[in-house]
mmCIF file of C-alpha atoms in Angstrom:
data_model
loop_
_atom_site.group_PDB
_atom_site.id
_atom_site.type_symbol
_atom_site.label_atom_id
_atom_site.label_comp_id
_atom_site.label_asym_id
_atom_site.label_seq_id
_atom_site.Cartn_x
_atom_site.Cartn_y
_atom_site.Cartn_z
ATOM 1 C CA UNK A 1 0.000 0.000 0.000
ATOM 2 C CA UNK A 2 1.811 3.304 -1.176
ATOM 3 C CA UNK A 3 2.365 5.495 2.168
ATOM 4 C CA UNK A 4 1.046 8.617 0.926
ATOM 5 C CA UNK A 5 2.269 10.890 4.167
ATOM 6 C CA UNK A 6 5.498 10.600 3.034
ATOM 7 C CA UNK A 7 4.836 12.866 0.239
ATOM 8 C CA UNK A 8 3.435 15.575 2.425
ATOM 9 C CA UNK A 9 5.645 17.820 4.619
ATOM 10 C CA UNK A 10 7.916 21.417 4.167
ATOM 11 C CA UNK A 11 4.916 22.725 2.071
ATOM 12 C CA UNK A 12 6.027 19.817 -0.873
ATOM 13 C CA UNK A 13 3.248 17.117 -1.733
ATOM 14 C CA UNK A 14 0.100 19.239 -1.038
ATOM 15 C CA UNK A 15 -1.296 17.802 -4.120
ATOM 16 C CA UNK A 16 -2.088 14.404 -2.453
ATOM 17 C CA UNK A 17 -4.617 16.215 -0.227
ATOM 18 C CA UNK A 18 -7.812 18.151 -0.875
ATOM 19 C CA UNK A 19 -9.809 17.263 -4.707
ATOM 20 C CA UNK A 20 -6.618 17.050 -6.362
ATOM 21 C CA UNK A 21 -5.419 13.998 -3.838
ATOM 22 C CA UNK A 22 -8.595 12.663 -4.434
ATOM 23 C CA UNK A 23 -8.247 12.433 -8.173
ATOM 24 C CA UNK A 24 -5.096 10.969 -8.719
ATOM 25 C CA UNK A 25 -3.191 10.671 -5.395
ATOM 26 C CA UNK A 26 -3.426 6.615 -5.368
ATOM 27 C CA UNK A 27 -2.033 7.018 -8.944
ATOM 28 C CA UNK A 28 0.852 9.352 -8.405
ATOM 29 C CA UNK A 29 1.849 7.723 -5.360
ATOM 30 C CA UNK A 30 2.117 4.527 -6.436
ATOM 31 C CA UNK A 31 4.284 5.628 -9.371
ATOM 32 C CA UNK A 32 6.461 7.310 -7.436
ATOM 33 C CA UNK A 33 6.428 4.933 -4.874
ATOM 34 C CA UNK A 34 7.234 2.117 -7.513
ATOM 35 C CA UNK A 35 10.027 4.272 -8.573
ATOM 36 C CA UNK A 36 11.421 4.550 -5.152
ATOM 37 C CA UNK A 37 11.487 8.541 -6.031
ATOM 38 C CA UNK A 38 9.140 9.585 -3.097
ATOM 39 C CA UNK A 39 12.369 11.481 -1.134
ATOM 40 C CA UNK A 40 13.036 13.451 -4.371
ATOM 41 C CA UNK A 41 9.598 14.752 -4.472
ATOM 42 C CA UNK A 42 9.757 18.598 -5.551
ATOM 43 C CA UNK A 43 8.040 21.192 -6.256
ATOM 44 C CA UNK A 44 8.731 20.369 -9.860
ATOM 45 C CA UNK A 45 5.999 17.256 -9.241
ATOM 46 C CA UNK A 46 3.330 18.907 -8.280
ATOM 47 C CA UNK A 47 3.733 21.855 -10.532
ATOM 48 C CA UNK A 48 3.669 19.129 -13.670
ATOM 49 C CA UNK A 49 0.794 16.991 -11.563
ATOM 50 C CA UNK A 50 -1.394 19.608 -11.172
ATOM 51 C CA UNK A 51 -0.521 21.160 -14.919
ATOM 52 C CA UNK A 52 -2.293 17.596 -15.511
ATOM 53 C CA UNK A 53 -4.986 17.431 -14.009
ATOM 54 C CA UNK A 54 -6.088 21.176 -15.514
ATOM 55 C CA UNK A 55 -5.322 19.708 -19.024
ATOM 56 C CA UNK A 56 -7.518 16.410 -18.257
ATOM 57 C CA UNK A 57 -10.216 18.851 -17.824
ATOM 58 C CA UNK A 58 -9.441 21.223 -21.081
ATOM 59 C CA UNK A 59 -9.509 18.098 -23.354
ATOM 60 C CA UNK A 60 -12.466 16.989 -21.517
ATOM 61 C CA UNK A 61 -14.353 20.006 -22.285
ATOM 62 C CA UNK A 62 -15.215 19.091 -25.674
ATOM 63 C CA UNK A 63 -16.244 15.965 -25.075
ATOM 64 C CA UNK A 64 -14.120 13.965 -27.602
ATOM 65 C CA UNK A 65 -11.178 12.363 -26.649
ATOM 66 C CA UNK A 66 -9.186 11.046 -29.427
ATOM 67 C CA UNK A 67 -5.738 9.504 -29.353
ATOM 68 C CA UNK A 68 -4.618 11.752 -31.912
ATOM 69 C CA UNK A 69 -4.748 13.977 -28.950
ATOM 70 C CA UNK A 70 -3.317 12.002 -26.348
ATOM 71 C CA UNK A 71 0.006 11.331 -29.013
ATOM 72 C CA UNK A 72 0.075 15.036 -29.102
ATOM 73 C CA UNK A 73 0.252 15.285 -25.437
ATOM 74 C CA UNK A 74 2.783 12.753 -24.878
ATOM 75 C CA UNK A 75 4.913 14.734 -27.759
ATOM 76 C CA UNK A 76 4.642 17.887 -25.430
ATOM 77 C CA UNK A 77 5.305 16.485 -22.438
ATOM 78 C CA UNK A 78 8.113 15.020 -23.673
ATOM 79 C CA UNK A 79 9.337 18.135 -25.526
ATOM 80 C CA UNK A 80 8.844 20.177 -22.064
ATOM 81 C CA UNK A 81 9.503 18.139 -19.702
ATOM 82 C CA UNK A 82 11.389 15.324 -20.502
ATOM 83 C CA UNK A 83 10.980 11.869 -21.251
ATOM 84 C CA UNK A 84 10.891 10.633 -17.357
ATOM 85 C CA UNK A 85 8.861 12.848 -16.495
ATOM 86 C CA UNK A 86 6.271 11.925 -19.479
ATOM 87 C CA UNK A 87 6.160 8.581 -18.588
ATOM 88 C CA UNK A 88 5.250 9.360 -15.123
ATOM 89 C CA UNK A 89 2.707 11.912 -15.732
ATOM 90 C CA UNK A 90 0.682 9.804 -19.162
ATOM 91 C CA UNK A 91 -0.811 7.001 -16.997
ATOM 92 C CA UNK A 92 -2.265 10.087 -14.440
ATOM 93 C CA UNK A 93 -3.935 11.838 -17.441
ATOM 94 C CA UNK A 94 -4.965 8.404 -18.701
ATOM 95 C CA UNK A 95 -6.641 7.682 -16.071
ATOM 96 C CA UNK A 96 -7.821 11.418 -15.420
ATOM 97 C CA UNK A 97 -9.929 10.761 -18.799
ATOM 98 C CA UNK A 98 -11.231 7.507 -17.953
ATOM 99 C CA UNK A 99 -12.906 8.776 -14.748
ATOM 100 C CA UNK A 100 -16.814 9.539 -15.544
ATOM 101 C CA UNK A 101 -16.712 11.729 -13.080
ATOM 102 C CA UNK A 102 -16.407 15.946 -14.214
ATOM 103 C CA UNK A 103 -13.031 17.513 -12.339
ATOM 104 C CA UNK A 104 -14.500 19.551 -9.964
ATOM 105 C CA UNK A 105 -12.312 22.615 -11.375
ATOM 106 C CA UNK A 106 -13.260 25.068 -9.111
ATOM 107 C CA UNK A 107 -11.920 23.295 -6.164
ATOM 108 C CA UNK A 108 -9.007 21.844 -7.972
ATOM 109 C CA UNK A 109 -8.279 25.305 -8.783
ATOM 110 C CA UNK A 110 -8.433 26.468 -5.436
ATOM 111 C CA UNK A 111 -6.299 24.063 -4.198
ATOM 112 C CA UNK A 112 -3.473 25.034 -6.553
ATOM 113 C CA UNK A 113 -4.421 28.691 -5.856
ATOM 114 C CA UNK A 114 -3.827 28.342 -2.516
ATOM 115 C CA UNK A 115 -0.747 26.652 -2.368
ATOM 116 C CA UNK A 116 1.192 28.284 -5.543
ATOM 117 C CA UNK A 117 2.573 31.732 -6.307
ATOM 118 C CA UNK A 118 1.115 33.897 -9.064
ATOM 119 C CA UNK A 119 4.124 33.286 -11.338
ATOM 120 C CA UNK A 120 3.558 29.428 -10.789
ATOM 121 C CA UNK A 121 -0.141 29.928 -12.387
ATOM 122 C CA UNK A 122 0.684 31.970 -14.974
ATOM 123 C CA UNK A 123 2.804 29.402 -16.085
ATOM 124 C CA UNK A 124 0.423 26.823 -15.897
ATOM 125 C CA UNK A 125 -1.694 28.621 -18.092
ATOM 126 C CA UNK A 126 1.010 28.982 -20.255
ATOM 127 C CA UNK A 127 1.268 25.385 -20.593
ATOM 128 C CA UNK A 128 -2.419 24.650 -20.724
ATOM 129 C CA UNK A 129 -2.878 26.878 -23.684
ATOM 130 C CA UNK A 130 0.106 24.872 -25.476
ATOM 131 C CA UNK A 131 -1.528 21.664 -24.716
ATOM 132 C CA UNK A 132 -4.905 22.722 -25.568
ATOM 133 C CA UNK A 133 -3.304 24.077 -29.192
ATOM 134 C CA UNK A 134 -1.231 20.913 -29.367
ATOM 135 C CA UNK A 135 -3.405 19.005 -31.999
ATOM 136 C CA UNK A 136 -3.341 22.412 -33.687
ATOM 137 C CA UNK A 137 -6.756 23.144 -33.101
ATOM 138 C CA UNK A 138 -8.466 24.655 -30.105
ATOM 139 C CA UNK A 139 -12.770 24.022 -29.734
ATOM 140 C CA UNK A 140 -14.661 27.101 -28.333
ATOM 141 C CA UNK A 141 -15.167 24.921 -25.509
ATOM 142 C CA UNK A 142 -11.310 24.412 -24.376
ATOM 143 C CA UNK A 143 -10.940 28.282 -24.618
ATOM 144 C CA UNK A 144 -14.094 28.609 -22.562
ATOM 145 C CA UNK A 145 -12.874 26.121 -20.081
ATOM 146 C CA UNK A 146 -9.450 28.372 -20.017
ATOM 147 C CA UNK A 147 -10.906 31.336 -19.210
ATOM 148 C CA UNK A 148 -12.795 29.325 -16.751
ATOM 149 C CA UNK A 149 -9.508 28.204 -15.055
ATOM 150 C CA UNK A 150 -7.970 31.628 -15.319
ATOM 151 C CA UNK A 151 -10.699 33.277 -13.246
ATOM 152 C CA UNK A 152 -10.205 30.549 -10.543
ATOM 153 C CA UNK A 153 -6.613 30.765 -11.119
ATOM 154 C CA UNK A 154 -6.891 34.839 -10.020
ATOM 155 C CA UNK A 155 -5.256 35.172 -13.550
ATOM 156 C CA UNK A 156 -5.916 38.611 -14.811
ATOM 157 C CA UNK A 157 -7.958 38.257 -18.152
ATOM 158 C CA UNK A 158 -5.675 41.191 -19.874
ATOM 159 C CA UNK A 159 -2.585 38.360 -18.996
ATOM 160 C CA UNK A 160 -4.717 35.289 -20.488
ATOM 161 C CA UNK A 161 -5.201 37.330 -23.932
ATOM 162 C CA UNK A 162 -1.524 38.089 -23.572
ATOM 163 C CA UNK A 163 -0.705 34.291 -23.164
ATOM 164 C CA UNK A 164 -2.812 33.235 -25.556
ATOM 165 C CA UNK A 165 -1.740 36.109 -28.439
ATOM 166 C CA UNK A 166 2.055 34.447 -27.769
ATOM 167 C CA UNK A 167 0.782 31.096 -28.794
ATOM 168 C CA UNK A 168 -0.373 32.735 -31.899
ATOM 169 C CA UNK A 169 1.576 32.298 -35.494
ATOM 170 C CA UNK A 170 4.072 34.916 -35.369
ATOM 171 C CA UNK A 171 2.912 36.392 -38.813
ATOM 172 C CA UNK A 172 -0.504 36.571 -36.674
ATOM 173 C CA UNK A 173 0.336 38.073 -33.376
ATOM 174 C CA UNK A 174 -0.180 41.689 -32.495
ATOM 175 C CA UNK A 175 2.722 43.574 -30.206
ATOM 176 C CA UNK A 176 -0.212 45.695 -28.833
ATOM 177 C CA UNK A 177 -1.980 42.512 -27.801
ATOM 178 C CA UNK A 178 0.721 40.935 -26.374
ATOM 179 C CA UNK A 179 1.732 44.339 -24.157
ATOM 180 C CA UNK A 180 -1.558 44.237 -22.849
ATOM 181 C CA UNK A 181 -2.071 47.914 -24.296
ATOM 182 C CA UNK A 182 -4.316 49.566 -26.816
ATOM 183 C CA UNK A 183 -2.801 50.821 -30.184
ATOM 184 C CA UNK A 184 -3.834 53.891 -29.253
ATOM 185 C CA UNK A 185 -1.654 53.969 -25.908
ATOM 186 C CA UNK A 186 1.473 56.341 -25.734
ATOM 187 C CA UNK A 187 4.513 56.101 -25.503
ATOM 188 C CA UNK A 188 4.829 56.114 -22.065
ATOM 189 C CA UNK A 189 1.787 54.001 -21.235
ATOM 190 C CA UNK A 190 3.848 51.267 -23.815
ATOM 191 C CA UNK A 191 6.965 51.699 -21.753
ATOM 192 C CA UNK A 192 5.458 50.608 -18.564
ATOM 193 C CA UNK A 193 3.350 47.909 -19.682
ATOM 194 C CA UNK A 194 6.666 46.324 -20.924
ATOM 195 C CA UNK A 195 8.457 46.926 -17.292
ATOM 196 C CA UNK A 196 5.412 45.516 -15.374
ATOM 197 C CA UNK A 197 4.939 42.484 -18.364
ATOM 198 C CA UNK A 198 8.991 41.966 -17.737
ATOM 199 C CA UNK A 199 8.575 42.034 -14.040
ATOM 200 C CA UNK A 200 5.546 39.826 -13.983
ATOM 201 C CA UNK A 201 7.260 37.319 -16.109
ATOM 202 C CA UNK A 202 10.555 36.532 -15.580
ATOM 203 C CA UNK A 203 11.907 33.476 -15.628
ATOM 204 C CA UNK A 204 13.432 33.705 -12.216
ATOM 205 C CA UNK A 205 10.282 34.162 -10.731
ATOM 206 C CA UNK A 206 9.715 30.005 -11.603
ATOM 207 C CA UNK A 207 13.550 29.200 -10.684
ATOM 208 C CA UNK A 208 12.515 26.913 -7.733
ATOM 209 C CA UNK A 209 10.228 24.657 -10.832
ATOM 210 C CA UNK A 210 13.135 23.787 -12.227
ATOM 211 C CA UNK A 211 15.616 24.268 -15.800
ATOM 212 C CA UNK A 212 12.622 22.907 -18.011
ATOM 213 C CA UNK A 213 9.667 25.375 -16.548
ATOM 214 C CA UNK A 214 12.489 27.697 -16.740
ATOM 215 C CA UNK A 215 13.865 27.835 -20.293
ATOM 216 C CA UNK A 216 9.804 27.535 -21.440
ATOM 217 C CA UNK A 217 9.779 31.183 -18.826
ATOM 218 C CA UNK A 218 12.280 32.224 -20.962
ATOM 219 C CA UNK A 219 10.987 31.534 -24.715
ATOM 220 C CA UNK A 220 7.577 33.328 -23.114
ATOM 221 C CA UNK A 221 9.581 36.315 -22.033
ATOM 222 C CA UNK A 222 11.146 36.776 -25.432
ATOM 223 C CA UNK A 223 8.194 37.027 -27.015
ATOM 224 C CA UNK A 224 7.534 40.207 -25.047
ATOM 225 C CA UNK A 225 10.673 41.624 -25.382
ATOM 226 C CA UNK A 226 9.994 40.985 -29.068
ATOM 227 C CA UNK A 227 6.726 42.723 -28.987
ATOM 228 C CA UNK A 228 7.884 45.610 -27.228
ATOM 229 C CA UNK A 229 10.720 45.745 -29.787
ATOM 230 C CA UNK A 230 8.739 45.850 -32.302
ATOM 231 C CA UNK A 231 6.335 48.568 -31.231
ATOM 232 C CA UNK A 232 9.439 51.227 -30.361
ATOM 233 C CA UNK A 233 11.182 50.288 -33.908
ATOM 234 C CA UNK A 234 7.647 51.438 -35.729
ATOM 235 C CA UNK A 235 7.134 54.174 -33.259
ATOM 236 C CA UNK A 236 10.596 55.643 -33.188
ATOM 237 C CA UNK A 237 11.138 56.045 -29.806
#
């Protein structure tokens, strides 16, 4: 029987209590457990647990599950994360979409709220919207259920939009979008969005996730400084 209290302790393991425990805390800890990995538990594993959970109930939102999509997740995961960590975190969202039963999101959401810092969630929804455009499409319903996580999430709508102009083709971003400022704004008004955007989302703000969640910080953080680049070069300024 996997001893899940030795997960839990120094603020590491919170996700095998509450609704997020209840969901796949059997699952995780017998993996881990298996694996003999429970005393290098981080805050790495439940960053990329609970990033699972939220995208079990994006590509549930639709209501198809295809394993088109589930390939496509594994090639993320892998890409992001690593392939040890993919094959630990596949059979959770496996059996995450098996379960009849709806995530309760707003309580999952809570939890993670509760127990993460800002920067944390904004990189989770970072990651969601990646996995939810990882078949290259995205139903109404997954960006409904995104802007449904974001609100729970205490994610700032203006910084959603901004995420989810990044993971646009570049030939269809807009800078303005992506500064979280109107075309109209002035020069000034562009000038601090771009401090408060670069302050908001540095990468060292996730250092304690880990190199991967890092260097994904990092490609997310030259997109703004791209944006804002782009904006002074047409302005002049």
């Amino acid at each position: 029987m996997v001893q899940l209290g030795k997960f839990i302790g120094a603020g590491l393991g919170w996700v095998f209590g509450g609704p997020i425990g209840a969901l796949v805390g059997g699952i995780v800890g017998h993996l881990y457990d298996k694996a003999n990995e429970a005393d290098s538990y981080t805050e790495y594993d439940d960053f990329s647990i609970s990033l699972i959970v939220l995208s079990a109930a994006v590509m549930k939102s639709d209501g198809k599950l295809l394993k088109s999509e589930l390939n496509y997740i594994k090639s993320f995961l892998v890409n992001h994360f690593g392939k040890e960590t993919a094959r630990k975190l596949l059979p959770v969202l496996k059996n995450l979409l098996e379960q009849e039963e709806p995530i309760p999101l707003r309580q999952v959401c809570i939890q993670i709220r509760q127990n993460t810092t800002h920067a944390t969630r904004l990189q989770l929804m970072d990651y969601l919207i990646g996995i939810a455009k990882a078949d290259g499409e995205v139903h109404p319903k997954e960006i409904n259920t995104l802007h449904i996580i974001a609100v729970y999430l205490n994610i700032n709508p203006r910084d959603l939009a901004s995420l989810l102009e990044i993971h646009k083709p570049e030939s269809e971003q807009n800078p303005y979008e992506i500064l979280e400022v109107s075309p109209n704004a002035s020069n000034e008004e562009i000038k601090r969005a771009f401090k408060r955007l670069a302050l908001k989302f540095h990468p060292d703000r996730v250092a304690n996730l880990g190199d991967d969640v890092v260097k994904a910080a990092n490609e997310k953080f030259k997109k703004i400084n791209e944006a804002y680049e782009k904006i002074r070069k047409q302005r002049g300024f």
